[in-house]
mmCIF file of N, CA and C in Angstrom:
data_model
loop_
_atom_site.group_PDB
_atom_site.id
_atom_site.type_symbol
_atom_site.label_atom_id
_atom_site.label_comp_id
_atom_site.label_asym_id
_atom_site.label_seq_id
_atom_site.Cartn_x
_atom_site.Cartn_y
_atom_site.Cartn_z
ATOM 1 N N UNK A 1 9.770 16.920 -8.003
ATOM 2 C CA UNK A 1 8.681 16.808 -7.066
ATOM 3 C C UNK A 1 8.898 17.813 -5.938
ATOM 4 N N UNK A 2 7.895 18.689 -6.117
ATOM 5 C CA UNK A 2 7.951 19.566 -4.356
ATOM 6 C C UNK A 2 8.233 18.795 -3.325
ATOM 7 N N UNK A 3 8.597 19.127 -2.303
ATOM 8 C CA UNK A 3 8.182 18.286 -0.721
ATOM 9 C C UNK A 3 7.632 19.821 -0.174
ATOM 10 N N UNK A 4 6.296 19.422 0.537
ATOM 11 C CA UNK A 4 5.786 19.960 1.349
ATOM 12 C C UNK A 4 6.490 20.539 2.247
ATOM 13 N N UNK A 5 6.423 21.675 2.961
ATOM 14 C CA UNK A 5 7.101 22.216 4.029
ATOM 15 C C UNK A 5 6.060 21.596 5.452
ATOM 16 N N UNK A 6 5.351 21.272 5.706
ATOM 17 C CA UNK A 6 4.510 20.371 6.120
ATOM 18 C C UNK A 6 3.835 19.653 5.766
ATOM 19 N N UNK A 7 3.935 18.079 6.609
ATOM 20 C CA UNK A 7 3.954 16.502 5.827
ATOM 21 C C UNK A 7 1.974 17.053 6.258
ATOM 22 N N UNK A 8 1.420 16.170 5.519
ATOM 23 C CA UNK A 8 -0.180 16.234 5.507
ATOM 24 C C UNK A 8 -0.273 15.802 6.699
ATOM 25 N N UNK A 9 -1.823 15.698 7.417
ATOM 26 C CA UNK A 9 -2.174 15.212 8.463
ATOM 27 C C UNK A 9 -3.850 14.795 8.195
ATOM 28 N N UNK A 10 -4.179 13.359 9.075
ATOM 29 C CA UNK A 10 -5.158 13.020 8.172
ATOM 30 C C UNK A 10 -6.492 13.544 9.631
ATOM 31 N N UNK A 11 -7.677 13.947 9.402
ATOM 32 C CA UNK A 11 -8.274 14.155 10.544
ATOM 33 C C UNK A 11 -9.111 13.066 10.500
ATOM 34 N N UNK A 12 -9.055 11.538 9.346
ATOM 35 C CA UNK A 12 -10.251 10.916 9.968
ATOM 36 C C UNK A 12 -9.362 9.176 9.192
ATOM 37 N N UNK A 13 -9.293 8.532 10.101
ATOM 38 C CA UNK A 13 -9.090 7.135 9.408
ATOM 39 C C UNK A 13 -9.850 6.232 9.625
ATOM 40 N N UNK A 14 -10.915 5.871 9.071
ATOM 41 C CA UNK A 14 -12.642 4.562 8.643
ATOM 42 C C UNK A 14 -11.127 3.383 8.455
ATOM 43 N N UNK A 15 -11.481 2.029 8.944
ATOM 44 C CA UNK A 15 -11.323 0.741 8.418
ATOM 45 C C UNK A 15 -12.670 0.363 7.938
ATOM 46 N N UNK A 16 -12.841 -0.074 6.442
ATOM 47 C CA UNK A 16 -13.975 -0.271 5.949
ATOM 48 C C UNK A 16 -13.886 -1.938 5.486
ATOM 49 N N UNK A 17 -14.032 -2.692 6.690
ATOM 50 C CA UNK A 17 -13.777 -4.041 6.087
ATOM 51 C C UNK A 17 -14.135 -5.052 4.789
ATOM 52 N N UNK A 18 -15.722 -4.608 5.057
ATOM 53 C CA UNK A 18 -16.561 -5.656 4.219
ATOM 54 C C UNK A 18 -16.353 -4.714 2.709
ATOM 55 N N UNK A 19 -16.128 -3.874 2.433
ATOM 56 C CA UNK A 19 -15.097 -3.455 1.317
ATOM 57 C C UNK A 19 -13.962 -3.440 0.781
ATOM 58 N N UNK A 20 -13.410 -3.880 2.009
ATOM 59 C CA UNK A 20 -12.113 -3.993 1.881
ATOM 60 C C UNK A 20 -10.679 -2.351 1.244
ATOM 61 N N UNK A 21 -11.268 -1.376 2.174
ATOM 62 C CA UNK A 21 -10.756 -0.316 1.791
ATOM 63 C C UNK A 21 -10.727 0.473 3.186
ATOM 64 N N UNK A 22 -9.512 1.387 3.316
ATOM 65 C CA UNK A 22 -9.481 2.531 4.219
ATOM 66 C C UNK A 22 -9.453 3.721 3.744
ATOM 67 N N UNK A 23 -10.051 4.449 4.499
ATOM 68 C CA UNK A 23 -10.762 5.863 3.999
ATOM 69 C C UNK A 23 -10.381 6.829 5.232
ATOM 70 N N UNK A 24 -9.723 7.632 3.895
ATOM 71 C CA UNK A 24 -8.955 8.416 4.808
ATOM 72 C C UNK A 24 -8.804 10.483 4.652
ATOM 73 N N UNK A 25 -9.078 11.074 5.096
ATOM 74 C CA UNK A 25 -9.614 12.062 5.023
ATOM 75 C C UNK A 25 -8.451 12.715 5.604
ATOM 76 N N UNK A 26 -8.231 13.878 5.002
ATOM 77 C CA UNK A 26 -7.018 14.444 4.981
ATOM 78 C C UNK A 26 -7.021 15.930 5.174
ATOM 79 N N UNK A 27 -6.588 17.062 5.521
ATOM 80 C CA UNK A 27 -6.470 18.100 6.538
ATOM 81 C C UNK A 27 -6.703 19.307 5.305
ATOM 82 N N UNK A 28 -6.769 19.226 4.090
ATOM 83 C CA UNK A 28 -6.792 19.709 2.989
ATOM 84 C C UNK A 28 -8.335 19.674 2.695
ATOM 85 N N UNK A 29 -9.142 18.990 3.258
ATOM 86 C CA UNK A 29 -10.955 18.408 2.747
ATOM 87 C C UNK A 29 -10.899 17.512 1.753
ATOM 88 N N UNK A 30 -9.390 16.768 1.471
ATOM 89 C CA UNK A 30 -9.701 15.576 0.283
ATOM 90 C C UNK A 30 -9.528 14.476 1.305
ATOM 91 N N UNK A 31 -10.478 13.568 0.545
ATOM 92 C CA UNK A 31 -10.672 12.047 1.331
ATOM 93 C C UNK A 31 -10.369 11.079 0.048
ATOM 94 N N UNK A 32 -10.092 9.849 0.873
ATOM 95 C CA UNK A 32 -9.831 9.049 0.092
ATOM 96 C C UNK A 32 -10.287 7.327 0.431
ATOM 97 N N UNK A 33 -10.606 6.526 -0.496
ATOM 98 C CA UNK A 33 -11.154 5.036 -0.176
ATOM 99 C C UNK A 33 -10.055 4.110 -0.692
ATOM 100 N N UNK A 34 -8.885 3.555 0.110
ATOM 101 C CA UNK A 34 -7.953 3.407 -0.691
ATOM 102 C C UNK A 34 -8.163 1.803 -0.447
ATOM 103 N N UNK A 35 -8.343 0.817 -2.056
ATOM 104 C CA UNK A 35 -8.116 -0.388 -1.057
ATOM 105 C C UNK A 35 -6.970 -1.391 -0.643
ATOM 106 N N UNK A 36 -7.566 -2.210 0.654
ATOM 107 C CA UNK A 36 -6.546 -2.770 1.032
ATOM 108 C C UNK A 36 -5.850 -3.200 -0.283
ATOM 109 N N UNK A 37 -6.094 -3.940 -1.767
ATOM 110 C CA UNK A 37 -5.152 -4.812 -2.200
ATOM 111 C C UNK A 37 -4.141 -3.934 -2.515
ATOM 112 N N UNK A 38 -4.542 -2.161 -2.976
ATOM 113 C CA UNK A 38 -3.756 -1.253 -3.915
ATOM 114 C C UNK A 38 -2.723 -1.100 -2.244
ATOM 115 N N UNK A 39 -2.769 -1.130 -1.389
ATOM 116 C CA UNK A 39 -1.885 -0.655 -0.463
ATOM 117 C C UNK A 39 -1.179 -1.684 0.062
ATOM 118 N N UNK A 40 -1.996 -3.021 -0.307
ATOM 119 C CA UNK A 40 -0.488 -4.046 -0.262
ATOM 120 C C UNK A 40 0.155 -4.510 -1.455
ATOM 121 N N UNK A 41 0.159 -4.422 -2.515
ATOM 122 C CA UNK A 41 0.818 -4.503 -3.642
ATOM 123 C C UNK A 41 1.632 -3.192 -4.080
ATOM 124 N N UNK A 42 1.481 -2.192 -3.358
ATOM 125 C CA UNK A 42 2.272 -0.873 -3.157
ATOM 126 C C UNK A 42 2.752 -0.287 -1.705
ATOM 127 N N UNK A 43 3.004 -1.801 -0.681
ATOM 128 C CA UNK A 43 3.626 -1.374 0.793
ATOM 129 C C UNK A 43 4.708 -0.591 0.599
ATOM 130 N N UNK A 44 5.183 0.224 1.230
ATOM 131 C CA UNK A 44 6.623 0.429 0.946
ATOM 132 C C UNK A 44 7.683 -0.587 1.606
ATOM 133 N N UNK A 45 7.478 -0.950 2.099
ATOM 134 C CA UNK A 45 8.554 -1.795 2.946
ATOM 135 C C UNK A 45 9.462 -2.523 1.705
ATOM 136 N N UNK A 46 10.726 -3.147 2.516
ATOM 137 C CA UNK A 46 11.632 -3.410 1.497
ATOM 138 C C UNK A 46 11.273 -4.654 0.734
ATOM 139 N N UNK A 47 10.244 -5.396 1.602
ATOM 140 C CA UNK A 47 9.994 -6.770 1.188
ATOM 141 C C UNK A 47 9.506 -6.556 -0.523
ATOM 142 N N UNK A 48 8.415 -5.678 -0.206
ATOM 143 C CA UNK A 48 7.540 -5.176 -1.675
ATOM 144 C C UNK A 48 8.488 -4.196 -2.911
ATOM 145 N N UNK A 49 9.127 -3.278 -1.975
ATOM 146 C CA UNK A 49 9.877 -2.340 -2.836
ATOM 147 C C UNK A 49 10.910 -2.495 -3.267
ATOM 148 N N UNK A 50 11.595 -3.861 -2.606
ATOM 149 C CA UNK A 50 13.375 -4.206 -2.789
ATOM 150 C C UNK A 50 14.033 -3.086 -1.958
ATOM 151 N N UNK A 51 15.494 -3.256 -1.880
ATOM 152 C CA UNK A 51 16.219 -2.217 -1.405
ATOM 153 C C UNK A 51 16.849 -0.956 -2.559
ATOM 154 N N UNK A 52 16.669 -1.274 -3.245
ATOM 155 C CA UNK A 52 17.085 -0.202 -4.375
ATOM 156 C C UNK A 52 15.972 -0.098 -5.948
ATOM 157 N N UNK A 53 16.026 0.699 -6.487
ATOM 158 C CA UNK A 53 15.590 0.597 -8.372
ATOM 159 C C UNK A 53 16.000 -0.662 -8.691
ATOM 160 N N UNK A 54 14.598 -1.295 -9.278
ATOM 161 C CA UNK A 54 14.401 -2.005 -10.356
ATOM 162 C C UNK A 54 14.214 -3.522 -9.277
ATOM 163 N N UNK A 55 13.970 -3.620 -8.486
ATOM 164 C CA UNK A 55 14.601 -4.470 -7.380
ATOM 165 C C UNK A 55 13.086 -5.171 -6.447
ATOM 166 N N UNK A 56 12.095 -3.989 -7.146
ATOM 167 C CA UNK A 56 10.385 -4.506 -6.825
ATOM 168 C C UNK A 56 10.023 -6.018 -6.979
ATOM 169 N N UNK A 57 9.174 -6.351 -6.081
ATOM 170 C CA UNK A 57 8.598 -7.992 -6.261
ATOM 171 C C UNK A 57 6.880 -7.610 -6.522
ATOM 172 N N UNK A 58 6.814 -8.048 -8.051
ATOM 173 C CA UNK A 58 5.661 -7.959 -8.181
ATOM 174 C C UNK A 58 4.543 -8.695 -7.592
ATOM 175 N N UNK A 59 3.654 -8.413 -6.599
ATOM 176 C CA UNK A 59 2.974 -8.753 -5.589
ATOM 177 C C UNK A 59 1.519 -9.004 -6.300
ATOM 178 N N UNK A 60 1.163 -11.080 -5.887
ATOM 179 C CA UNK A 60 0.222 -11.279 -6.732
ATOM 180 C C UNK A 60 -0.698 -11.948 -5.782
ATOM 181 N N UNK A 61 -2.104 -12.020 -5.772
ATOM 182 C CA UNK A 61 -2.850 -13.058 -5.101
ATOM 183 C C UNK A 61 -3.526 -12.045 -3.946
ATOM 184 N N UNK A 62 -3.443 -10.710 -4.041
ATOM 185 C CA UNK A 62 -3.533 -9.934 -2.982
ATOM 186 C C UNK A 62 -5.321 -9.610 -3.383
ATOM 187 N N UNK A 63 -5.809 -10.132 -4.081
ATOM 188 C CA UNK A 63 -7.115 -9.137 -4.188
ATOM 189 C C UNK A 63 -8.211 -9.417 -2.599
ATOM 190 N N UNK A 64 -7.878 -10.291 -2.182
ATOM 191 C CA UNK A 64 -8.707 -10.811 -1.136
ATOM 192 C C UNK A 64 -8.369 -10.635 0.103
ATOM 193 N N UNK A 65 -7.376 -9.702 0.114
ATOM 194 C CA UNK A 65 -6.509 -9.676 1.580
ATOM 195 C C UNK A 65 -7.160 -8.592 2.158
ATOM 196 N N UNK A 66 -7.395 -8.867 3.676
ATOM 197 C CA UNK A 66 -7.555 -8.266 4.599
ATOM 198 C C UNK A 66 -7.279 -7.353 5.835
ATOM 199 N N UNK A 67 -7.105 -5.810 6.156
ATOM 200 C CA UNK A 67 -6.187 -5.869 7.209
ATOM 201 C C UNK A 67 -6.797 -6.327 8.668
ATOM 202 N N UNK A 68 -5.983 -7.011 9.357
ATOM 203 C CA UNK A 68 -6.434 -7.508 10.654
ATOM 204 C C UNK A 68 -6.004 -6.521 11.487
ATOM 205 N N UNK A 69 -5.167 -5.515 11.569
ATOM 206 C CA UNK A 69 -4.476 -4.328 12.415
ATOM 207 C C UNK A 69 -4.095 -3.214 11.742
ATOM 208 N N UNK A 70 -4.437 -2.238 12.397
ATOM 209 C CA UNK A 70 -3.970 -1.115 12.027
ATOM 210 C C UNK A 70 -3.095 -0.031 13.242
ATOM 211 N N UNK A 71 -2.001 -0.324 12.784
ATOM 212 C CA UNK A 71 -1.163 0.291 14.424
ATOM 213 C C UNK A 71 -0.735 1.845 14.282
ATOM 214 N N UNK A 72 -0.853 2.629 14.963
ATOM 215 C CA UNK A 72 -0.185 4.067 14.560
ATOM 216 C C UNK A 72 1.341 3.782 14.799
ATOM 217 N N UNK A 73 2.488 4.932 14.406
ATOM 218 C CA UNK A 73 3.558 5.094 14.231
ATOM 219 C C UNK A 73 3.809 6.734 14.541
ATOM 220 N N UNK A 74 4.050 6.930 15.865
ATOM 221 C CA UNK A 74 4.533 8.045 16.270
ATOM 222 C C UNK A 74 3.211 8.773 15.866
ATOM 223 N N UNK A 75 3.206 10.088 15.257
ATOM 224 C CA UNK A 75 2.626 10.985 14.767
ATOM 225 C C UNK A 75 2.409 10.854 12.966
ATOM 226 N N UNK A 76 3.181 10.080 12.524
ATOM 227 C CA UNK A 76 3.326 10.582 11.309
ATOM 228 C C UNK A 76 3.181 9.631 10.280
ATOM 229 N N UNK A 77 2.866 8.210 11.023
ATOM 230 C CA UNK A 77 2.334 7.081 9.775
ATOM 231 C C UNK A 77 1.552 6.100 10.926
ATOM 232 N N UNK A 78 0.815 5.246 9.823
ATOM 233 C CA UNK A 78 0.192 3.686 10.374
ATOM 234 C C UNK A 78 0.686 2.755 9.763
ATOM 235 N N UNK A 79 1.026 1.315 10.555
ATOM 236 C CA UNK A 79 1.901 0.058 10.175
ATOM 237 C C UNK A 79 0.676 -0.662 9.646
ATOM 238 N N UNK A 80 0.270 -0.941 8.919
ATOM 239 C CA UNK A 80 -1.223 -2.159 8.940
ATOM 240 C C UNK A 80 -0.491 -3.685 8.709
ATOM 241 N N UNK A 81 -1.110 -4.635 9.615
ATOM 242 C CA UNK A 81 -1.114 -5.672 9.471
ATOM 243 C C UNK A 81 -2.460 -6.066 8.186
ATOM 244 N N UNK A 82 -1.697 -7.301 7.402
ATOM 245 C CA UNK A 82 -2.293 -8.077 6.553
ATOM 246 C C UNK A 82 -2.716 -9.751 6.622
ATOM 247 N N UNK A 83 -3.678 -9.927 6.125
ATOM 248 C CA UNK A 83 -4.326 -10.895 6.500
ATOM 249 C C UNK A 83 -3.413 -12.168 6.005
ATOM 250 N N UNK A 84 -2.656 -11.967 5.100
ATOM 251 C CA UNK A 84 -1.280 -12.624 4.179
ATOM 252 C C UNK A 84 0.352 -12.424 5.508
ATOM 253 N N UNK A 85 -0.281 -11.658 6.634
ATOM 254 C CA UNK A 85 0.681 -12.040 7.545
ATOM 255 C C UNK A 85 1.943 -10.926 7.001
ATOM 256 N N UNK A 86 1.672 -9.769 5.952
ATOM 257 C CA UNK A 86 2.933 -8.890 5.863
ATOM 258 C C UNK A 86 2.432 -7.970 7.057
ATOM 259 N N UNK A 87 3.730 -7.177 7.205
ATOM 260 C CA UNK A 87 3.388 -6.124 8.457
ATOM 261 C C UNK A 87 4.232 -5.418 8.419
ATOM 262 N N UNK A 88 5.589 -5.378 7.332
ATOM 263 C CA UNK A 88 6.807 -4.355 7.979
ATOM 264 C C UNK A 88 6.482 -3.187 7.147
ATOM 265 N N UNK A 89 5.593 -2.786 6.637
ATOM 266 C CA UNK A 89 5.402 -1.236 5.943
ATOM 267 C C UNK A 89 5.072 -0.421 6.439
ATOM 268 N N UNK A 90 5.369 0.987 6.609
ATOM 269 C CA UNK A 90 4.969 1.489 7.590
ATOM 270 C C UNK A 90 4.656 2.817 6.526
ATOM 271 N N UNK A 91 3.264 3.373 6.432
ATOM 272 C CA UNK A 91 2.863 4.112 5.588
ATOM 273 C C UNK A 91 2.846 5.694 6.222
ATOM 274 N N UNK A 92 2.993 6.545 5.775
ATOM 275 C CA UNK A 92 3.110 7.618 6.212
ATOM 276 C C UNK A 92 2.008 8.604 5.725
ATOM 277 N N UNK A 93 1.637 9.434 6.405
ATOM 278 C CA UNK A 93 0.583 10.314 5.972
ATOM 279 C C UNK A 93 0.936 10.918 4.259
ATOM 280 N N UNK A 94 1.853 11.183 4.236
ATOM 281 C CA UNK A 94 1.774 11.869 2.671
ATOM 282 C C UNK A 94 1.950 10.524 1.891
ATOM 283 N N UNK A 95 2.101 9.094 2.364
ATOM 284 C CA UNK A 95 2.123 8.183 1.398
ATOM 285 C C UNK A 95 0.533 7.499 1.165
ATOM 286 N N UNK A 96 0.184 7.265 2.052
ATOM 287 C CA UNK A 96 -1.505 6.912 2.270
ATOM 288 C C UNK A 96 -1.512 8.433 1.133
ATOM 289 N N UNK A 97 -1.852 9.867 1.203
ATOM 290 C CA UNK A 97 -1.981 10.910 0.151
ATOM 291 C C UNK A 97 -2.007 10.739 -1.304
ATOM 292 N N UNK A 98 -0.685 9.617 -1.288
ATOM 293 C CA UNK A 98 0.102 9.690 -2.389
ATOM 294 C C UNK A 98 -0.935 8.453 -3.219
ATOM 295 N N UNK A 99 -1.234 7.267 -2.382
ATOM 296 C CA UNK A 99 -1.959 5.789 -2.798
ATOM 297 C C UNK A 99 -3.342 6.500 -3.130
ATOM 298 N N UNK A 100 -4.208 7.356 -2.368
ATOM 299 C CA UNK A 100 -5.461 7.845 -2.680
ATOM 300 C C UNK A 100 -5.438 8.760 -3.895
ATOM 301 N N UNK A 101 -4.553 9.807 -3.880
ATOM 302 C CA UNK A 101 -4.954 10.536 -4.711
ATOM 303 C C UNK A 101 -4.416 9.862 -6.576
ATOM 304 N N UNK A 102 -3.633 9.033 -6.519
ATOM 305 C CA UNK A 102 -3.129 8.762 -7.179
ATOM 306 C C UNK A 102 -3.779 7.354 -7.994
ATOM 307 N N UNK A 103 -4.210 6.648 -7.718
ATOM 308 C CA UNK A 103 -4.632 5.291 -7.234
ATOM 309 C C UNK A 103 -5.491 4.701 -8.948
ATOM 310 N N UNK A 104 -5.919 5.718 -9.697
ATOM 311 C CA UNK A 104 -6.179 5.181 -11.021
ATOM 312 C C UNK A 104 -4.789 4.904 -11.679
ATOM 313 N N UNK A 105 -3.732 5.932 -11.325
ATOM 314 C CA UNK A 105 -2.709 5.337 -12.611
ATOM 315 C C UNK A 105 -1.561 4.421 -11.729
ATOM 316 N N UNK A 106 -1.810 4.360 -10.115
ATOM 317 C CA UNK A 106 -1.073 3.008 -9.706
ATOM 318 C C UNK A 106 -1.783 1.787 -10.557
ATOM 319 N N UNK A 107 -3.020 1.802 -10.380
ATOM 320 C CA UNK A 107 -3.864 0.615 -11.055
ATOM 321 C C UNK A 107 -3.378 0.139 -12.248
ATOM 322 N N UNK A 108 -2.988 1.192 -13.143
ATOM 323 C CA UNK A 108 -2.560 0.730 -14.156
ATOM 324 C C UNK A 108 -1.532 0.737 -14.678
ATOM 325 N N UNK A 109 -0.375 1.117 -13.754
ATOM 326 C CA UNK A 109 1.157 0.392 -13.499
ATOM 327 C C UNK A 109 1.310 -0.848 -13.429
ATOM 328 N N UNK A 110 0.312 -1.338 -12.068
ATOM 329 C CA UNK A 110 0.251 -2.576 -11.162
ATOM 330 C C UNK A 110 0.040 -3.424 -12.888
ATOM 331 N N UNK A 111 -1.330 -3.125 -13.507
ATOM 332 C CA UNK A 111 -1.795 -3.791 -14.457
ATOM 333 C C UNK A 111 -1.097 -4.518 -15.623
ATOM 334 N N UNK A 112 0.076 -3.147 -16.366
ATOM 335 C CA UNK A 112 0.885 -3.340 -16.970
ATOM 336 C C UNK A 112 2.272 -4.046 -16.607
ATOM 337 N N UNK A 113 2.321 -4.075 -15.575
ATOM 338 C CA UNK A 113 3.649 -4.827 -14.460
ATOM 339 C C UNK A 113 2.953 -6.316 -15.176
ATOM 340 N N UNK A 114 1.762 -6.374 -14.596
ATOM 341 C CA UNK A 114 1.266 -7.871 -14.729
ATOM 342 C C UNK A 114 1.446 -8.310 -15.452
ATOM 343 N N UNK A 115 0.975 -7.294 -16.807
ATOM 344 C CA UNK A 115 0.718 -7.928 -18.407
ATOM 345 C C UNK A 115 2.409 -8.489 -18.532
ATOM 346 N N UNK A 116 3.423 -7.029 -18.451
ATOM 347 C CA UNK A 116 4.295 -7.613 -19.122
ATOM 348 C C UNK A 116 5.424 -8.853 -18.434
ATOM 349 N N UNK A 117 4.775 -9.631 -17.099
ATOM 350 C CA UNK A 117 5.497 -10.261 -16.634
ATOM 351 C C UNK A 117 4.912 -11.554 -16.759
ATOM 352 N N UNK A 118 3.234 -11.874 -17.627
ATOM 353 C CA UNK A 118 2.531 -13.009 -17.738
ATOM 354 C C UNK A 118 1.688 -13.451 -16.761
ATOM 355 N N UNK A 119 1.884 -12.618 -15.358
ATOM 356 C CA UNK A 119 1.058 -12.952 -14.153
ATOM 357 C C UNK A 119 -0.656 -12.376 -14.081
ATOM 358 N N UNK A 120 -0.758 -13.466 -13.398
ATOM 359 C CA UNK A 120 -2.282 -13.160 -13.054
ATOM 360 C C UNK A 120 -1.943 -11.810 -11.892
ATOM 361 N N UNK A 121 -3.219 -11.555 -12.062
ATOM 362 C CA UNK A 121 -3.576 -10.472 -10.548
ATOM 363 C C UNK A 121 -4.135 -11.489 -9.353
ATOM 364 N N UNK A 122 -4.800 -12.725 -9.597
ATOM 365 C CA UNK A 122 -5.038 -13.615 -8.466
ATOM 366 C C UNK A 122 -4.081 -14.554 -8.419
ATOM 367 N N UNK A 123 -3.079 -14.695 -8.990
ATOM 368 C CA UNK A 123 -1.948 -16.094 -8.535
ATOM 369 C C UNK A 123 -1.474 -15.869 -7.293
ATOM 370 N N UNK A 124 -1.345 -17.025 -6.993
ATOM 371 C CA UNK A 124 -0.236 -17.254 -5.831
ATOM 372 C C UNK A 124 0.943 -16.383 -5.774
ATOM 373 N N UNK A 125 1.454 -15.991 -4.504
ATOM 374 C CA UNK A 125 3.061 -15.247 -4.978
ATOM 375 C C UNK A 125 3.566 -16.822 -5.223
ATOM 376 N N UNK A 126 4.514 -16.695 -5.746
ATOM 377 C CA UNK A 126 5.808 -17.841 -5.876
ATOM 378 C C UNK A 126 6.499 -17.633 -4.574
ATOM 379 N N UNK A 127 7.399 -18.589 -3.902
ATOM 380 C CA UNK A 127 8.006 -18.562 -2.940
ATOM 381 C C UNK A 127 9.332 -18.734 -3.079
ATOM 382 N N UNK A 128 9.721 -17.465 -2.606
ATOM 383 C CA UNK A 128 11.568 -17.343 -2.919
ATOM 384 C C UNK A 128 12.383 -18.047 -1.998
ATOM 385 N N UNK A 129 13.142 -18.841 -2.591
ATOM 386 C CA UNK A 129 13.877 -19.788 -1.853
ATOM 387 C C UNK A 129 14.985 -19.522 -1.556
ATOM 388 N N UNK A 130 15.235 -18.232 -1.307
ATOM 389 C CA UNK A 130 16.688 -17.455 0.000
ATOM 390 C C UNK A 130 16.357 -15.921 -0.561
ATOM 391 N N UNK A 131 16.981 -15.311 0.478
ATOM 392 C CA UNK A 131 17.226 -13.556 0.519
ATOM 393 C C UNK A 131 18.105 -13.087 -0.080
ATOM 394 N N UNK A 132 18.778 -12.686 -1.000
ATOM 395 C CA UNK A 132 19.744 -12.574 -0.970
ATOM 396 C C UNK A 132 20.699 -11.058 -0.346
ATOM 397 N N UNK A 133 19.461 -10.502 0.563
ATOM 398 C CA UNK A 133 20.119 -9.105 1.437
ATOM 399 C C UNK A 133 20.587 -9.500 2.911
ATOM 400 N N UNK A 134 20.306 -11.291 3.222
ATOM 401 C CA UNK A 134 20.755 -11.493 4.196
ATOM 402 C C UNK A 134 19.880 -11.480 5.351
ATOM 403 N N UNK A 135 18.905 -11.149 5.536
ATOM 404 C CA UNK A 135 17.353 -11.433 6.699
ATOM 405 C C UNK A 135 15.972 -11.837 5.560
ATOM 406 N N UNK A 136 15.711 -12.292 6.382
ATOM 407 C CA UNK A 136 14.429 -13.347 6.087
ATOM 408 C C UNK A 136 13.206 -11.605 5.718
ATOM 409 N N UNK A 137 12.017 -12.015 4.894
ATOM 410 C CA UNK A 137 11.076 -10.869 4.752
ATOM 411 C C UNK A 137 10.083 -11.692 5.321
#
């Protein structure tokens, strides 16, 4: 994977509620409608991502979630609060890039995650009954 010698920069961020998607327009002339569920079932934070490979919590029940906040982060990402009460992800301009431009074959990662684990896309998460990294998510 290249890394950019400069991280993207977005010139326009829409909260599009009653769709439930943010749209986000990017310094290049590509825009994007990303929705909330694909960006909370793909937070980065450790809660969603684990701390290492293979270590992901497949994230279920999200189709209806809402963000209630959207906070900036320095120059170079936004934290969004979720209506499910997550909040520690903190997305970065080339990652919001990465969820838009990308976002048919996350769909059907997310999809195949599902199939091969028996879960619905609307279930409940299950509730994990200890951490085992030692702080609460």
């Amino acid at each position: 994977m290249n890394a950019r010698a400069t991280p993207r920069q977005p010139t326009s961020i829409v909260v599009h509620q009653l769709s439930r998607a943010l749209e986000v327009g990017f310094d290049n002339g590509q825009s994007f409608r990303i929705p909330f569920e694909l960006m909370r079932v793909y937070s980065p934070s450790a809660e969603v991502q684990g701390h290492g490979p293979g270590q992901e919590v497949l994230q279920t029940g999200k189709r209806e979630v809402e963000l209630t906040a959207l906070e900036p982060v320095g120059n170079y990402a936004v934290q969004p609060r979720f209506s499910d009460g997550h909040e520690s992800g903190i997305f970065s301009w080339d990652y919001l890039f990465f969820l838009g431009s990308q976002q048919d074959d996350l769909w059907k990662q997310y999809e195949e995650r599902l199939a091969k684990k028996g879960a619905s896309r609307d279930a409940p998460m299950a509730v994990a009954a200890s951490s085992s990294c030692g702080h609460s998510h």
